[in-house]
Amino acid sequence: DIQMTQSPSAMSASVGDRVTITCRASQGISDYLAWFQQKPGKVPKRLIYAASSLESGVPSRFSGSGSGTQFTLTISSLQPEDFATYYCLQHNSYPLTFGPGTKVDIK
Amino acid sequence: EVQLVESGGGLVQPGGSLRLSCAGSGFTFSTYAMSWVRQALGKGLEWVSGISGSGGSTHYVDSVRGRFTISRDNSKNTLYLQMNSLRAEDTAVYYCATLGSTFHYWGQGTLVTVSS
């Protein structure tokens, strides 16, 4: 099974900060990697698919990069509505696996 | 408009069974693989099970293999998750979802609580 790790597990940031979250796969997954944002009580929302493609309607301050085993989600200028938990998901092979999540809260 | 609507959640005793359903609409249901994803309160997302569009291929996370069975009825546009031998640690919101790169939707979830 492919294990996904994320770092950091939590972070405090201010509005306007540049935020970078890293996801690592235990083996190569090509670009079968998606990033999700989830707010309390809400359904996860996909932000990025195929490692670097921006979901329609998602602000351009979100970007993704990487391939193989290391991936990055970047928020170029954190906005108040971006405080949430972020997850990566590998869908290269079954069982699909999510990262443990990164909680971004207000400094 | 694509919709996925889960039902069947509720309170069940440890060792009991429950069947979840997910009704799809607004798309050609049989074309797409489907998955169940769960989330315990305050915890992360966990993929539970997946099934191919035809239903001929199924997959499970180790913690539910042998206890849960995923299936689909393409004539009814419905996905199922039969959950047997339920444990307290199965308590979670269960979402059905299509997790493909180009076709990606989630339902609103249904809460399963395993408790005596």
XYZ file of C-alpha atoms in Angstrom:
223
model
C 0.000 0.000 0.000
C 1.145 3.551 -0.688
C 1.564 5.667 2.432
C 1.075 9.431 2.243
C 2.714 11.829 4.660
C 2.098 15.544 4.966
C 4.084 18.307 6.549
C 3.525 20.271 8.577
C 0.630 18.686 10.444
C -0.468 22.132 11.596
C 0.621 25.686 11.139
C -0.303 29.181 12.166
C -0.181 31.874 9.529
C -1.316 35.421 8.905
C -3.428 36.880 6.134
C -1.143 37.623 3.205
C 1.415 34.937 4.085
C 2.730 32.507 1.513
C 1.919 28.991 2.685
C 3.506 25.765 1.469
C 2.297 22.272 2.362
C 4.211 19.174 1.327
C 2.895 15.696 0.625
C 5.168 12.694 0.145
C 4.263 9.282 -1.232
C 6.037 6.123 -0.121
C 6.445 5.127 -3.773
C 6.048 6.829 -7.106
C 2.520 7.849 -8.072
C 3.273 9.841 -11.243
C 0.876 12.804 -11.060
C -2.115 10.951 -9.589
C -2.315 13.393 -6.730
C -5.126 15.729 -5.669
C -5.369 18.395 -2.978
C -8.496 19.093 -0.940
C -9.606 21.833 1.397
C -12.042 21.026 4.182
C -13.761 23.341 6.628
C -15.537 22.056 9.762
C -18.805 20.310 8.987
C -18.333 20.634 5.243
C -17.682 18.218 2.401
C -14.062 18.230 1.185
C -13.501 20.492 -1.787
C -10.962 19.579 -4.433
C -8.533 22.380 -5.247
C -5.925 20.710 -7.428
C -5.989 17.552 -9.558
C -3.294 15.774 -11.553
C -0.783 17.346 -9.141
C -0.831 20.781 -10.729
C -4.163 21.432 -12.468
C -6.380 24.016 -10.815
C -9.992 23.024 -10.289
C -12.473 25.271 -12.063
C -13.575 28.138 -9.840
C -10.674 27.827 -7.404
C -8.718 31.070 -6.914
C -5.395 31.305 -8.710
C -3.548 31.901 -5.425
C -3.681 28.102 -5.045
C -1.140 26.094 -7.012
C 0.233 22.586 -6.977
C 3.475 21.072 -8.147
C 5.422 17.852 -8.066
C 5.525 14.397 -9.553
C 6.604 10.970 -8.451
C 6.876 11.037 -4.687
C 6.990 14.683 -3.619
C 4.243 17.224 -4.067
C 3.545 20.745 -2.897
C 0.446 22.859 -2.411
C 1.150 26.584 -2.296
C -1.154 29.405 -1.310
C 0.541 32.536 -2.579
C -1.267 35.013 -0.323
C -3.383 33.519 2.439
C -6.904 34.900 2.681
C -9.298 34.712 5.651
C -11.418 32.082 3.905
C -8.383 29.823 3.463
C -8.130 28.859 7.120
C -9.017 25.171 6.924
C -7.541 21.684 6.842
C -5.822 20.500 3.679
C -5.460 16.901 2.529
C -3.657 15.205 -0.317
C -4.971 12.056 -1.992
C -3.119 9.547 -4.149
C -5.257 7.720 -6.687
C -2.491 5.938 -8.546
C -3.317 2.560 -7.068
C -5.687 0.883 -4.654
C -6.130 1.259 -1.790
C -6.408 4.988 -2.368
C -4.813 6.900 0.470
C -5.204 10.362 1.929
C -2.522 12.244 3.742
C -3.177 12.891 7.444
C -4.004 16.533 6.853
C -2.516 19.960 7.533
C -4.518 22.370 9.659
C -3.917 26.011 8.815
C -5.111 28.407 11.482
C -4.820 32.070 12.268
C -1.647 33.340 13.916
C -26.649 18.665 -12.377
C -24.646 15.821 -10.884
C -25.926 14.656 -7.515
C -24.858 11.924 -5.116
C -27.233 11.343 -2.210
C -26.317 8.950 0.588
C -28.798 7.283 2.895
C -28.959 4.442 5.372
C -26.832 5.780 8.192
C -27.880 5.561 11.805
C -27.180 4.087 15.210
C -26.218 0.421 15.378
C -24.836 -1.758 18.150
C -21.342 -3.232 17.997
C -21.431 -6.416 15.945
C -24.451 -5.210 14.010
C -24.983 -4.517 10.331
C -26.022 -1.572 8.223
C -26.376 -0.960 4.495
C -25.581 2.415 3.042
C -26.936 3.551 -0.313
C -25.816 6.318 -2.650
C -28.159 7.409 -5.433
C -26.507 9.066 -8.396
C -28.184 11.362 -10.899
C -27.247 13.782 -13.639
C -24.613 11.532 -15.197
C -24.181 8.117 -16.811
C -23.756 6.190 -13.574
C -22.337 2.997 -15.078
C -19.446 4.854 -16.694
C -17.682 5.813 -13.496
C -15.868 4.065 -10.685
C -17.254 4.953 -7.286
C -15.776 5.067 -3.820
C -16.791 5.292 -0.197
C -14.741 7.635 1.997
C -15.267 8.060 5.734
C -14.326 10.580 8.375
C -14.545 10.046 12.097
C -15.427 13.121 14.146
C -12.406 15.385 14.377
C -10.253 12.997 12.344
C -8.901 12.827 8.826
C -10.325 11.390 5.634
C -10.061 7.653 5.031
C -10.807 5.929 1.738
C -12.790 2.789 2.533
C -13.737 0.997 -0.660
C -14.042 1.397 -4.412
C -15.792 -0.313 -7.296
C -15.380 -0.143 -11.058
C -18.110 1.165 -13.325
C -19.243 -2.330 -14.292
C -19.021 -3.586 -10.732
C -16.593 -6.283 -11.752
C -13.681 -4.975 -9.703
C -13.791 -4.049 -6.020
C -11.197 -2.793 -3.550
C -11.044 -2.288 0.209
C -8.870 -0.786 2.889
C -7.451 -3.521 5.128
C -9.438 -2.449 8.191
C -12.789 -3.270 6.555
C -11.887 -6.132 4.217
C -14.009 -9.162 5.026
C -16.566 -7.081 6.928
C -17.744 -4.556 4.323
C -18.986 -5.268 0.800
C -19.303 -2.649 -1.895
C -21.700 -3.190 -4.783
C -23.683 -1.251 -7.324
C -26.901 -1.586 -9.300
C -26.401 0.357 -12.502
C -30.046 -0.140 -13.486
C -30.977 1.844 -10.380
C -28.011 4.245 -10.475
C -27.231 3.237 -6.917
C -24.064 2.374 -5.013
C -24.158 0.315 -1.828
C -21.953 -0.441 1.138
C -22.986 -3.435 3.219
C -21.309 -3.126 6.600
C -21.239 -6.175 8.891
C -19.566 -6.875 12.231
C -19.492 -3.167 12.944
C -17.077 -1.818 15.525
C -16.945 1.408 17.498
C -14.065 2.539 15.312
C -16.335 2.412 12.251
C -18.245 5.398 13.639
C -17.903 8.150 11.052
C -19.560 10.188 8.358
C -19.549 8.088 5.196
C -19.335 9.851 1.846
C -19.822 8.357 -1.587
C -17.711 9.953 -4.263
C -16.352 9.719 -7.754
C -12.663 10.436 -7.364
C -11.503 10.559 -10.959
C -9.318 13.350 -12.269
C -11.874 14.589 -14.778
C -15.113 13.574 -13.072
C -15.044 14.359 -9.381
C -18.066 14.674 -7.082
C -18.910 13.981 -3.457
C -22.197 13.397 -1.693
C -23.134 15.178 1.513
C -22.440 12.150 3.688
C -24.405 9.962 6.088
C -23.516 9.441 9.741
C -22.939 5.944 11.077
C -22.700 5.577 14.838
C -21.679 2.245 16.349
C -22.482 2.234 20.037
C -24.305 0.223 22.666
